[in-house]
Amino acid sequence: GMDAAGDVFKLIRDPKTRLRDVKNILPPKKPMNHEILLQCKMELTRKISTIEWEEGKAEQMGAEVEALFSLIKNYGELMVDEQLVTALFQSKNFSLPVGDLTLGLLNYLINLPVPMPDLPHGMDLPKDFRVDEKRTLGSQLQRAVGSWSNRIFRQDTKIDDKGDKGSKDKRRGLFSRARNLLGGRDEDIEGLEEQPLPLLLGQAFNWWIANCARLKGERNQMFAELEWVVYAQLSSLCLSSPMFARETINNISVATDMQAKLPGEVKRPFVEVLCASLKLVSPVDVMKSLYPDPKQMLAKSVAKTQAWKRDIHRRVIEQLIANLLSSISGEQQQKKKDVIFQMDMLLRSGPVFPFFVYWFTQQAISVKSEKLTEGQKPHWARLEKFFEITSAAFTQGYSSMVDGTCLISDIKACVAVRPAEIMQNCWDALNMSPATETTTTLHAEIESQWEVLGKLKVIAGTFMAGSKTEKDILLAEQKWNSLQIRDMRIFFRTQEPDRNFKITIEPLDAHFLAAWSWLYSLVPSDLFKLIWAEQPGSNDCKKIVPASVAWKKEYSNLVTEVTTFERMRKIAPILNNRDERKYFCNTAPGFSHNKGNPSWKMFASKKKTKTDMRILMSDWLHLLAVHETIASIIRVLDCLHLFIKATGLPTLDEAKNSAKAIETVFKQENFNEKEVKEIGRFVPDSSKLDPCLVRLSPELFEAIVQCMSVLDWLREL
């Protein structure tokens, strides 16, 4: 019963109990013992993970591992499973060589029946469900096997003999920590960090060449297991960090230079490691690494390349494109869409797909004269499939440029590809050379309309805040990159909409588009804002023509001198500013309105026009000031004789007469109804009244006059 079971567990735990003793302790394999045996397996796994093997005692290790095979024979997976084997490979100093025993354990695991999926009660598997033929070994086991194989690689290649342990600790540095995250013990990788990767790879390849030769002599037939171990070991060297992954791709030549000596059991897993490294390296870096000089992509260069190297390049590019396409289709499936590959999606990876198009067409020329092996054919077929998908996307992209249905973002993406010749090579390879020029032309159109849109936004914000026009402009700005070229053209009215075409954003008002640059120059003008505000109705495009008419009228009234003094009160203070005169004179004459056909032009105005206007404004504003203060001016003038030398008195009298004359006219006639042309009547008199008189205080002067006798008395003291 339970006591007996407790004794069994105790015995397994006992440090004196060896693995070869365990089979004599275990209860027989009967259904009633099932639970106890599972518990025994846990105890045994725990025991193995704490073993410290004696270094260099291979026979002793071998005998212990052989004991596991007798457990396998009697109990199978009840006692020996993947977790237990993982614990063995990970245990301290375990260094049995690659051979019958170690590969045999992996062979046993691979050939275990594939477990059926656990299903909720009462649920059946779908009819077409197929179990994988072979088990796949887990990543924890892979890491443990990587640690173990590095341990023996290190011992065999004497990488470790580098003086005392202390200095080694310092050198281990950062990457040991990076590798630590991946499982393996620190000391299993010790000494590998300070070696440059090309050197390590070369040593690893030589070590595997020796292992394979030895295994051949031992008549070992476990090739699949051997390849898996090679993969685990190379992965632990090459994939421990993005930096090592990039180094691996940069050093493919280490392998290809040794290719004559490398057995297939080493070549194949090396290529798999390269494919796995692509998840850690940017696609652009991969392209640069494979073809540092773009000329190496040319068919004639491909034909001269070593066959295995050529093969590796194809496998790597195939994997690279497969990864990118599957991430694009994954995004679409999440959004529950049918998977279609469009040019803009492909261009999100920058130059990779255009590069692939050109690369593939060059490879295809070389393939015509190569004899592909049975193993290479499926890979080439897959590349052909990827080329079909990609070239279809670019072909569709080009025809959408021609008919205007392509998105603004597509054009931007094409132009953004660097270096630019990659995109050109891609179009040339697809026999669509004009696409390069089309893209450039469309991009220029987009950029210039975007600039216009920015100015329209300013105009609308200034004169039509809150209008539908302003909302449409803001919408176009917000949706810009996702608009089609024809949406943009319809919006700016450079293209008529098709009857059956659904309009995304209504075309802008035709008058607004004809007048925009004219209006844009008036954004800073206060006078135009005044006239705009005076027009009835809401602030939208309907106001453009009436405001332009009123603007032109205001100008011609001034030029023909029929503007009333009442109107001048509003506009003269504004037109007294130099910029305002410039805005006014450059735009007003250029507006014309013949037979309902308005047109907005701009002319550089003549200097004389602006000078005349400047003089008119200053004369009139002076006259207005005189008009507002005539009574107090006369009071001041009446006091001034006290302050003036005798020679100045005639001038003072003239000023007094002018003031009285003007006052008389002001009393008899209505000032506000006068027109500008009458200003000539007043100038002779008003010009004799100095502008400072307007600002002087009559009370002050009258007080001085009253105190004059006191002042005289003070002077005499």
XYZ file of C-alpha atoms in Angstrom:
717
model
C 0.000 0.000 0.000
C 0.983 3.594 0.694
C 3.828 2.658 3.048
C 5.454 0.517 0.394
C 5.049 3.377 -2.090
C 6.649 5.793 0.386
C 9.627 3.464 0.691
C 10.001 3.335 -3.094
C 10.047 7.160 -3.306
C 12.603 7.321 -0.466
C 14.836 4.810 -2.209
C 14.709 6.705 -5.509
C 15.640 9.906 -3.651
C 18.543 8.270 -1.844
C 21.833 9.668 -3.308
C 23.360 6.187 -3.050
C 20.738 4.757 -5.422
C 22.111 4.695 -8.974
C 19.921 4.849 -12.087
C 20.728 1.209 -12.810
C 19.271 0.258 -9.373
C 15.928 1.933 -10.016
C 14.455 -0.854 -12.155
C 14.821 -3.240 -9.198
C 12.858 -0.904 -6.883
C 9.839 -0.128 -9.077
C 6.513 -1.970 -8.769
C 5.435 -3.897 -11.918
C 3.589 -2.118 -14.753
C -0.028 -2.887 -13.820
C -3.019 -0.549 -14.061
C -3.314 -0.540 -10.226
C 0.260 0.839 -9.976
C -0.304 3.566 -12.551
C -0.527 6.468 -10.039
C 2.504 5.293 -8.046
C 4.600 4.918 -11.207
C 3.741 8.462 -12.288
C 4.905 9.687 -8.876
C 8.090 7.589 -9.281
C 8.723 9.257 -12.638
C 8.506 12.703 -10.988
C 10.936 11.600 -8.256
C 13.330 10.151 -10.833
C 13.213 13.315 -12.974
C 13.959 15.418 -9.886
C 16.841 13.076 -8.964
C 18.396 13.269 -12.449
C 18.221 17.057 -12.539
C 20.371 17.249 -9.365
C 23.063 14.748 -10.421
C 26.600 16.120 -10.688
C 28.465 13.772 -13.034
C 32.152 13.187 -12.539
C 34.038 14.796 -15.410
C 35.789 12.427 -17.785
C 34.031 9.240 -16.520
C 32.282 8.426 -19.804
C 31.864 4.699 -19.046
C 30.091 5.415 -15.785
C 27.737 7.865 -17.550
C 27.155 5.352 -20.336
C 26.211 2.607 -17.865
C 23.714 4.909 -16.131
C 22.121 6.010 -19.428
C 21.874 2.388 -20.553
C 19.816 1.780 -17.409
C 17.264 4.239 -18.784
C 16.853 2.020 -21.869
C 15.853 -0.921 -19.698
C 13.265 1.324 -17.987
C 12.056 2.297 -21.465
C 11.762 -1.364 -22.419
C 9.722 -2.239 -19.322
C 7.714 0.917 -18.694
C 7.919 3.178 -21.772
C 6.458 6.631 -21.326
C 5.162 5.808 -17.838
C 8.720 6.217 -16.563
C 10.784 7.933 -19.270
C 9.314 10.983 -21.012
C 10.567 14.154 -22.662
C 10.820 16.011 -19.342
C 13.080 13.329 -17.859
C 15.362 13.272 -20.922
C 15.516 17.092 -20.796
C 16.645 16.895 -17.150
C 19.386 14.416 -18.116
C 20.866 16.583 -20.906
C 20.737 19.605 -18.603
C 22.366 17.898 -15.604
C 25.729 19.230 -14.443
C 28.824 17.962 -16.327
C 26.762 15.470 -18.377
C 29.093 14.963 -21.346
C 28.335 11.661 -23.019
C 29.320 12.018 -26.718
C 26.919 12.222 -29.652
C 26.313 8.532 -30.311
C 24.034 5.496 -29.946
C 22.980 6.284 -26.372
C 22.318 10.016 -26.664
C 20.794 9.857 -30.168
C 18.919 6.710 -29.069
C 17.062 8.651 -26.371
C 15.981 11.240 -28.951
C 15.025 8.468 -31.367
C 12.847 6.914 -28.647
C 11.088 10.254 -27.998
C 10.505 11.020 -31.692
C 8.924 7.601 -32.204
C 6.539 7.762 -29.246
C 2.903 7.796 -30.385
C 1.661 11.305 -31.076
C -0.757 12.249 -28.285
C -4.341 12.886 -29.330
C -5.596 16.370 -28.476
C -7.485 16.603 -25.164
C -11.095 17.275 -26.070
C -13.924 18.386 -23.791
C -16.236 15.484 -22.874
C -18.585 14.439 -25.658
C -16.799 16.381 -28.413
C -15.503 14.482 -31.443
C -12.543 15.306 -33.646
C -13.434 16.590 -37.134
C -13.508 13.802 -39.752
C -10.574 15.183 -41.737
C -8.373 15.527 -38.624
C -4.958 13.952 -39.100
C -2.417 13.434 -36.371
C 1.138 14.509 -37.281
C 3.129 11.480 -38.424
C 6.012 12.164 -36.045
C 6.326 13.915 -32.736
C 8.073 17.259 -32.722
C 10.501 17.657 -29.868
C 9.891 20.626 -27.555
C 11.902 23.813 -27.205
C 13.024 23.051 -23.628
C 14.549 19.780 -24.767
C 16.141 21.608 -27.709
C 17.766 24.094 -25.316
C 18.989 21.296 -23.029
C 20.490 19.422 -25.996
C 22.076 22.701 -27.157
C 23.722 23.113 -23.722
C 24.975 19.529 -23.673
C 26.357 19.618 -27.222
C 28.126 22.929 -26.505
C 29.565 21.385 -23.342
C 31.208 18.560 -25.307
C 32.092 20.832 -28.250
C 33.959 23.016 -25.737
C 35.798 20.083 -24.191
C 36.701 18.556 -27.560
C 37.928 21.819 -29.107
C 39.704 22.876 -25.880
C 38.050 26.299 -26.144
C 38.212 26.501 -22.364
C 41.917 26.239 -21.617
C 42.490 29.923 -21.115
C 44.071 30.317 -17.714
C 42.219 30.751 -14.461
C 38.483 30.884 -13.878
C 38.436 34.485 -12.563
C 39.441 36.214 -15.772
C 36.995 34.046 -17.665
C 34.169 35.300 -15.483
C 34.943 38.881 -16.373
C 35.101 38.137 -20.071
C 31.854 36.245 -20.156
C 30.056 39.495 -19.881
C 26.790 40.408 -21.442
C 26.067 37.620 -23.850
C 26.250 34.885 -21.255
C 23.296 36.651 -19.685
C 21.540 36.831 -23.030
C 22.081 33.121 -23.520
C 21.084 32.437 -19.954
C 17.600 33.644 -20.744
C 17.446 30.872 -23.305
C 17.893 28.028 -20.875
C 21.414 26.555 -20.979
C 23.684 26.881 -17.954
C 26.207 29.650 -17.843
C 29.209 27.389 -17.810
C 28.006 25.458 -20.882
C 28.575 28.495 -23.046
C 31.554 29.714 -21.050
C 34.496 30.584 -23.240
C 32.317 30.804 -26.373
C 31.474 34.494 -26.029
C 34.930 35.862 -26.473
C 35.397 33.925 -29.725
C 34.356 35.821 -32.879
C 31.366 34.057 -34.461
C 33.083 33.164 -37.789
C 35.831 31.389 -35.831
C 33.310 29.559 -33.632
C 31.264 28.489 -36.656
C 34.351 27.131 -38.387
C 35.307 25.176 -35.249
C 31.756 23.868 -34.844
C 31.664 22.692 -38.480
C 35.013 20.901 -38.105
C 33.788 19.299 -34.893
C 30.625 18.054 -36.614
C 32.648 16.727 -39.574
C 34.654 14.651 -37.064
C 31.495 13.501 -35.230
C 29.839 12.423 -38.481
C 32.941 10.467 -39.538
C 33.024 8.696 -36.154
C 29.296 7.872 -36.275
C 29.712 6.451 -39.773
C 32.444 4.178 -38.378
C 30.074 3.169 -35.560
C 27.443 2.342 -38.215
C 25.012 4.723 -36.530
C 21.838 5.161 -38.626
C 20.025 7.845 -36.591
C 20.424 10.618 -39.177
C 17.246 12.575 -38.369
C 18.171 12.693 -34.671
C 21.725 13.752 -35.545
C 20.438 16.638 -37.695
C 18.203 17.721 -34.860
C 21.180 17.851 -32.457
C 23.243 19.830 -35.002
C 20.310 22.257 -35.278
C 20.069 22.577 -31.476
C 23.801 23.249 -31.130
C 24.060 25.763 -34.006
C 20.891 27.517 -32.744
C 22.412 28.000 -29.316
C 25.470 29.588 -30.975
C 23.727 31.624 -33.665
C 20.289 32.580 -32.355
C 21.016 33.705 -28.815
C 20.593 37.397 -29.706
C 19.738 39.614 -32.707
C 23.424 40.536 -32.925
C 24.504 36.892 -33.291
C 21.689 36.240 -35.780
C 22.902 39.121 -37.959
C 26.492 37.878 -37.654
C 25.352 34.419 -38.777
C 23.799 35.812 -41.951
C 26.918 37.912 -42.547
C 29.083 34.779 -42.301
C 27.337 32.331 -44.629
C 30.638 32.092 -46.503
C 32.222 30.269 -43.520
C 29.918 27.366 -44.412
C 30.027 27.696 -48.195
C 33.853 27.807 -48.172
C 33.857 24.433 -46.362
C 31.039 22.952 -48.410
C 33.110 20.152 -49.984
C 33.830 18.698 -46.525
C 30.430 19.319 -44.906
C 28.046 16.326 -44.752
C 24.342 16.848 -45.523
C 23.545 16.216 -41.825
C 25.339 19.499 -41.070
C 24.415 21.498 -44.181
C 20.664 21.011 -43.843
C 20.352 22.112 -40.192
C 22.669 25.070 -40.886
C 20.244 26.286 -43.571
C 17.336 25.810 -41.117
C 19.196 27.932 -38.547
C 19.660 30.649 -41.189
C 15.921 30.570 -41.900
C 15.137 30.786 -38.176
C 17.513 33.743 -37.763
C 15.314 35.859 -40.066
C 12.863 36.465 -37.217
C 15.645 38.358 -35.401
C 17.094 40.410 -38.278
C 15.517 43.231 -40.284
C 14.711 42.215 -43.889
C 16.712 45.165 -45.263
C 19.789 43.983 -43.340
C 19.341 40.509 -44.828
C 19.246 41.916 -48.385
C 22.363 44.011 -47.773
C 24.148 41.054 -46.241
C 23.390 38.630 -49.099
C 24.116 41.185 -51.833
C 26.455 43.904 -50.540
C 27.020 44.775 -54.201
C 23.745 44.837 -56.221
C 25.659 43.601 -59.313
C 25.837 40.193 -57.587
C 22.099 39.855 -58.228
C 22.515 39.870 -62.011
C 21.736 36.576 -63.741
C 25.264 36.226 -65.136
C 26.655 36.588 -61.616
C 24.079 34.097 -60.239
C 25.110 31.531 -62.856
C 28.735 31.759 -61.675
C 27.861 31.432 -57.963
C 28.672 28.183 -56.133
C 25.593 25.934 -56.360
C 25.112 25.487 -52.598
C 25.537 29.219 -51.905
C 22.976 29.969 -54.611
C 20.659 27.453 -52.999
C 21.121 29.027 -49.550
C 20.320 32.483 -50.941
C 17.106 31.142 -52.458
C 16.074 29.385 -49.258
C 16.736 32.504 -47.180
C 14.801 34.808 -49.528
C 11.956 32.272 -49.741
C 11.720 32.216 -45.931
C 11.984 36.006 -45.715
C 9.123 36.570 -48.160
C 7.064 33.772 -46.562
C 7.408 35.456 -43.150
C 6.345 38.855 -44.505
C 3.396 37.520 -46.519
C 2.138 35.505 -43.580
C 2.259 38.506 -41.258
C 0.317 40.579 -43.839
C -2.322 37.861 -44.268
C -2.453 37.333 -40.497
C -3.433 40.980 -39.988
C -6.196 40.650 -42.573
C -7.561 37.418 -41.104
C -7.786 39.107 -37.711
C -9.978 41.734 -39.371
C -12.005 38.859 -40.912
C -11.173 39.958 -44.455
C -10.346 37.852 -47.490
C -6.609 37.829 -47.933
C -5.522 39.978 -50.855
C -2.051 41.354 -51.242
C -2.023 44.946 -52.461
C 0.912 47.096 -53.410
C 0.578 49.411 -50.404
C 0.708 46.457 -47.966
C 3.818 45.078 -49.650
C 5.485 48.490 -49.618
C 5.107 48.704 -45.833
C 8.243 46.560 -45.718
C 10.124 49.280 -47.615
C 12.338 48.016 -50.431
C 11.940 44.260 -49.733
C 9.219 43.351 -52.254
C 10.507 45.534 -55.124
C 13.917 43.982 -54.414
C 12.334 40.508 -54.535
C 10.698 41.154 -57.941
C 14.006 42.170 -59.474
C 15.919 39.409 -57.647
C 13.497 36.718 -58.801
C 13.515 37.726 -62.482
C 17.333 37.527 -62.460
C 17.279 34.131 -60.678
C 14.715 32.851 -63.184
C 17.104 33.562 -66.083
C 19.782 31.474 -64.355
C 17.360 28.661 -63.420
C 16.574 28.104 -67.131
C 20.072 26.725 -67.621
C 20.375 24.942 -64.247
C 19.281 21.383 -63.517
C 17.136 21.688 -60.383
C 17.199 18.620 -58.111
C 14.009 16.988 -56.817
C 14.710 18.616 -53.447
C 15.060 22.085 -54.982
C 11.946 21.965 -57.172
C 9.316 22.527 -54.435
C 11.319 25.484 -53.097
C 11.584 27.052 -56.553
C 7.852 26.460 -57.102
C 7.136 28.318 -53.869
C 9.311 31.247 -54.988
C 7.375 31.292 -58.292
C 4.126 31.473 -56.317
C 5.457 34.387 -54.247
C 6.551 36.127 -57.436
C 3.037 35.725 -58.899
C 1.481 37.285 -55.795
C 3.983 40.157 -55.734
C 3.978 40.951 -59.442
C 0.161 40.859 -59.473
C 0.133 43.443 -56.664
C 2.557 45.748 -58.501
C 0.793 45.296 -61.861
C -2.514 46.171 -60.229
C -0.750 49.078 -58.473
C 0.462 50.512 -61.765
C -2.901 50.234 -63.530
C -4.518 51.953 -60.530
C -2.052 54.836 -60.974
C -3.067 55.148 -64.594
C -6.823 55.155 -63.877
C -6.511 57.295 -60.738
C -7.891 54.694 -58.317
C -4.625 54.264 -56.427
C -4.316 55.772 -52.973
C -2.196 58.804 -52.217
C -0.350 56.625 -49.685
C 0.583 54.168 -52.500
C 2.364 56.894 -54.427
C 4.094 58.136 -51.282
C 5.209 54.580 -50.491
C 6.655 54.097 -54.006
C 8.576 57.355 -53.785
C 9.806 56.526 -50.272
C 11.582 53.324 -51.370
C 15.315 53.833 -50.996
C 17.555 53.572 -52.913
C 15.256 54.803 -55.699
C 16.732 52.460 -58.316
C 15.276 49.444 -56.455
C 11.789 50.623 -57.428
C 12.898 51.374 -60.977
C 14.512 47.909 -61.326
C 11.257 46.395 -60.091
C 9.130 48.226 -62.705
C 11.667 47.402 -65.435
C 11.610 43.723 -64.429
C 7.816 43.748 -64.818
C 8.058 45.518 -68.220
C 6.376 48.604 -66.804
C 9.195 51.114 -67.128
C 6.845 54.144 -67.531
C 5.657 53.533 -63.942
C 8.741 55.318 -62.612
C 7.840 58.541 -64.409
C 4.129 58.152 -63.625
C 4.958 57.897 -59.929
C 7.153 61.003 -60.020
C 4.488 63.028 -61.853
C 1.691 61.916 -59.518
C 3.824 62.620 -56.468
C 4.458 66.182 -57.675
C 0.693 66.646 -58.213
C -0.071 65.322 -54.704
C 2.558 67.528 -53.063
C 1.378 70.670 -54.824
C -2.315 70.000 -54.021
C -1.397 69.318 -50.390
C 0.251 72.734 -50.251
C -2.891 74.295 -51.766
C -5.035 72.446 -49.206
C -3.008 74.041 -46.400
C -3.725 77.505 -47.822
C -7.424 76.742 -48.371
C -7.601 75.703 -44.710
C -6.232 79.117 -43.693
C -8.707 80.964 -45.958
C -11.660 78.912 -44.708
C -10.565 79.335 -41.089
C -10.325 83.108 -41.588
C -13.465 83.865 -43.594
C -15.684 80.775 -43.345
C -15.144 79.300 -39.887
C -17.677 76.551 -39.172
C -18.931 76.347 -42.783
C -19.390 73.096 -44.726
C -16.443 74.173 -46.884
C -14.187 74.359 -43.842
C -15.433 70.959 -42.610
C -14.759 69.393 -46.039
C -11.242 70.824 -46.107
C -10.508 69.455 -42.626
C -11.941 66.077 -43.657
C -9.740 65.984 -46.766
C -6.731 66.855 -44.632
C -7.537 64.104 -42.136
C -8.258 61.417 -44.772
C -5.584 62.623 -47.202
C -3.359 59.519 -47.363
C -6.312 57.183 -47.797
C -7.904 59.211 -50.615
C -7.668 57.933 -54.160
C -5.941 60.168 -56.699
C -9.313 60.713 -58.393
C -10.956 61.669 -55.050
C -8.328 64.384 -54.775
C -8.888 65.499 -58.382
C -12.657 65.589 -58.004
C -12.297 67.550 -54.750
C -10.101 70.140 -56.489
C -12.230 69.949 -59.675
C -9.289 68.995 -61.890
C -11.420 66.014 -62.991
C -15.159 65.648 -63.570
C -16.754 62.933 -61.417
C -18.028 59.832 -63.192
C -21.782 59.339 -62.931
C -21.450 55.952 -61.266
C -18.549 56.923 -59.006
C -19.337 57.329 -55.311
C -17.931 60.682 -54.214
C -15.917 60.579 -50.978
C -15.763 64.337 -50.382
C -17.891 66.852 -52.319
C -15.984 68.956 -54.875
C -15.012 72.376 -53.534
C -16.987 75.435 -54.644
C -15.860 76.489 -58.139
C -15.625 80.184 -57.218
C -13.577 79.311 -54.146
C -11.125 77.364 -56.325
C -10.921 80.167 -58.892
C -10.410 82.827 -56.212
C -8.244 81.019 -53.649
C -4.836 82.598 -54.305
C -6.471 86.053 -54.532
C -8.299 85.410 -51.240
C -5.172 83.943 -49.633
C -3.307 87.209 -50.230
C -6.146 89.013 -48.385
C -6.050 86.832 -45.242
C -4.074 89.517 -43.327
C -6.222 92.425 -44.620
C -8.449 94.089 -42.009
C -10.234 96.101 -44.688
C -11.242 92.965 -46.593
C -12.425 91.372 -43.323
C -14.583 94.477 -42.744
C -16.114 94.259 -46.226
C -16.603 90.469 -45.913
C -18.411 90.981 -42.595
C -20.668 93.640 -44.161
C -22.068 91.157 -46.725
C -25.405 89.621 -45.673
C -25.859 85.847 -45.209
C -23.801 83.125 -43.579
C -20.012 82.910 -43.868
C -19.557 80.489 -46.734
C -18.626 80.418 -50.409
C -21.818 82.241 -51.406
C -20.192 85.391 -50.015
C -17.110 85.251 -52.245
C -18.602 86.998 -55.298
C -20.593 89.693 -53.400
C -17.569 90.469 -51.205
C -15.314 90.696 -54.288
C -17.832 93.009 -56.011
C -18.004 95.219 -52.901
C -14.189 95.233 -52.660
C -13.833 96.352 -56.271
C -16.580 98.985 -55.770
C -14.844 100.343 -52.672
C -11.673 100.708 -54.730
C -13.262 102.397 -57.741
C -15.227 104.772 -55.448
C -11.937 105.924 -53.948
C -10.218 106.238 -57.320
C -13.148 108.236 -58.766
C -13.378 110.201 -55.482
C -17.052 109.498 -54.773
C -16.515 107.842 -51.365
C -18.526 109.719 -48.722
C -16.934 111.175 -45.633
C -19.174 108.881 -43.579
C -17.616 105.817 -45.291
C -14.148 107.323 -44.883
C -14.647 107.304 -41.112
C -14.627 103.465 -41.345
C -12.008 102.828 -44.009
C -9.491 105.677 -43.729
C -8.015 104.567 -40.352
C -7.392 101.105 -41.893
C -6.031 102.406 -45.214
C -3.667 104.676 -43.340
C -1.516 101.509 -43.060
C 0.985 100.781 -45.840
C 0.309 97.014 -46.045
C -3.442 97.535 -46.227
C -3.001 99.879 -49.226
C -0.800 97.265 -50.896
C -3.367 94.415 -50.375
C -6.140 96.682 -51.648
C -4.373 98.003 -54.751
C -2.946 94.579 -55.769
C -6.267 92.714 -55.712
C -9.259 95.004 -56.201
C -8.459 96.078 -59.801
C -7.878 92.413 -60.797
C -11.418 91.277 -60.023
C -13.814 91.365 -62.963
C -17.373 90.169 -63.291
C -18.441 90.014 -66.929
C -21.746 88.311 -67.788
C -21.778 86.314 -64.563
C -18.246 85.054 -65.215
C -16.207 86.226 -62.255
C -12.427 86.170 -62.471
C -9.844 86.959 -59.802
C -6.449 88.212 -60.929
C -3.637 89.939 -59.102
C -1.499 92.813 -60.386
C 1.443 94.582 -58.848
C -0.008 98.062 -58.347
C 1.687 101.261 -59.492
C 3.607 103.201 -56.888
C 1.711 106.415 -57.761
C -1.680 104.838 -56.992
C -0.495 103.892 -53.505
C 1.181 107.284 -52.911
C -1.979 109.194 -53.942
C -3.990 106.989 -51.599
C -1.518 107.601 -48.749
C -1.786 111.410 -49.193
C -5.579 111.255 -49.441
C -5.847 109.233 -46.205
C -3.527 111.490 -44.244
C -5.247 114.689 -45.538
C -8.689 113.328 -44.814
C -7.833 112.004 -41.336
C -6.381 115.441 -40.494
C -9.555 117.082 -41.765
C -11.659 114.699 -39.668
C -9.594 115.500 -36.581
C -10.050 119.225 -37.242
C -13.787 118.676 -37.700
C -14.089 116.841 -34.372
C -12.103 119.501 -32.416
C -12.690 122.829 -34.268
C -14.206 124.623 -31.235
C -11.254 123.805 -28.968
C -8.755 124.644 -31.753
C -10.221 128.156 -31.946
C -10.000 128.512 -28.139
C -6.313 127.490 -28.212
C -5.533 129.861 -31.101
C -7.113 132.737 -29.128
C -4.520 132.249 -26.379
C -1.410 131.746 -28.519
C -0.560 135.465 -29.083
C 1.033 135.582 -25.641
C 3.602 132.960 -26.646
C 4.563 134.192 -30.083
C 7.188 136.727 -31.158
C 5.818 139.684 -33.137
C 7.150 138.230 -36.419
C 4.916 135.169 -36.013
C 1.665 137.017 -35.482
C 0.651 137.227 -39.195
C 0.868 133.394 -39.440
C -1.252 133.093 -36.306
C -3.855 135.392 -37.810
C -3.946 133.276 -40.970
C -4.533 130.188 -38.874
C -7.329 131.889 -36.942
C -9.018 132.952 -40.188
C -8.740 129.424 -41.641
C -10.224 127.931 -38.499
C -13.162 130.342 -38.536
C -13.758 129.722 -42.268
C -13.808 125.944 -41.761
C -16.066 126.255 -38.730
C -18.551 128.256 -40.785
C -18.688 125.600 -43.523
C -19.013 122.817 -40.925
C -21.992 124.592 -39.387
C -23.724 125.209 -42.719
C -23.115 121.868 -44.465
C -23.471 118.142 -43.555
C -19.887 116.832 -43.121
C -20.785 113.123 -43.427
C -22.542 113.507 -46.778
C -19.567 115.105 -48.475
C -17.567 113.109 -51.044
C -13.802 112.725 -51.215
C -13.557 114.904 -54.310
C -14.561 117.916 -52.179
C -11.564 117.571 -49.905
C -9.783 120.097 -52.160
C -12.051 122.859 -50.809
C -10.813 122.263 -47.273
C -7.119 121.516 -47.764
C -6.011 125.198 -48.170
C -7.551 125.981 -44.769
C -6.975 122.684 -42.920
C -3.310 122.581 -43.960
C -2.741 125.859 -42.063
C -3.826 124.131 -38.834
C -0.949 122.174 -37.361
C -1.876 118.557 -36.343
C -0.627 119.322 -32.802
C -3.518 121.755 -32.334
C -5.913 118.838 -32.365
C -4.225 117.417 -29.279
C -3.782 120.606 -27.212
C -6.027 121.335 -24.225
C -7.762 124.759 -24.403
C -8.391 124.704 -20.596
C -4.634 124.639 -19.944
C -3.991 127.632 -22.222
C -6.900 129.653 -20.817
C -5.621 129.025 -17.264
C -2.194 130.345 -18.268
C -3.779 133.486 -19.748
C -5.708 134.098 -16.485
C -2.522 133.726 -14.435
C -0.498 135.921 -16.755
C -0.320 138.896 -14.307
C 1.061 136.591 -11.591
C 3.631 135.211 -14.041
C 4.723 138.726 -15.009
C 5.104 139.609 -11.305
C 7.220 136.440 -10.726
C 9.400 137.330 -13.696
C 10.111 140.783 -12.234
C 11.248 139.438 -8.856
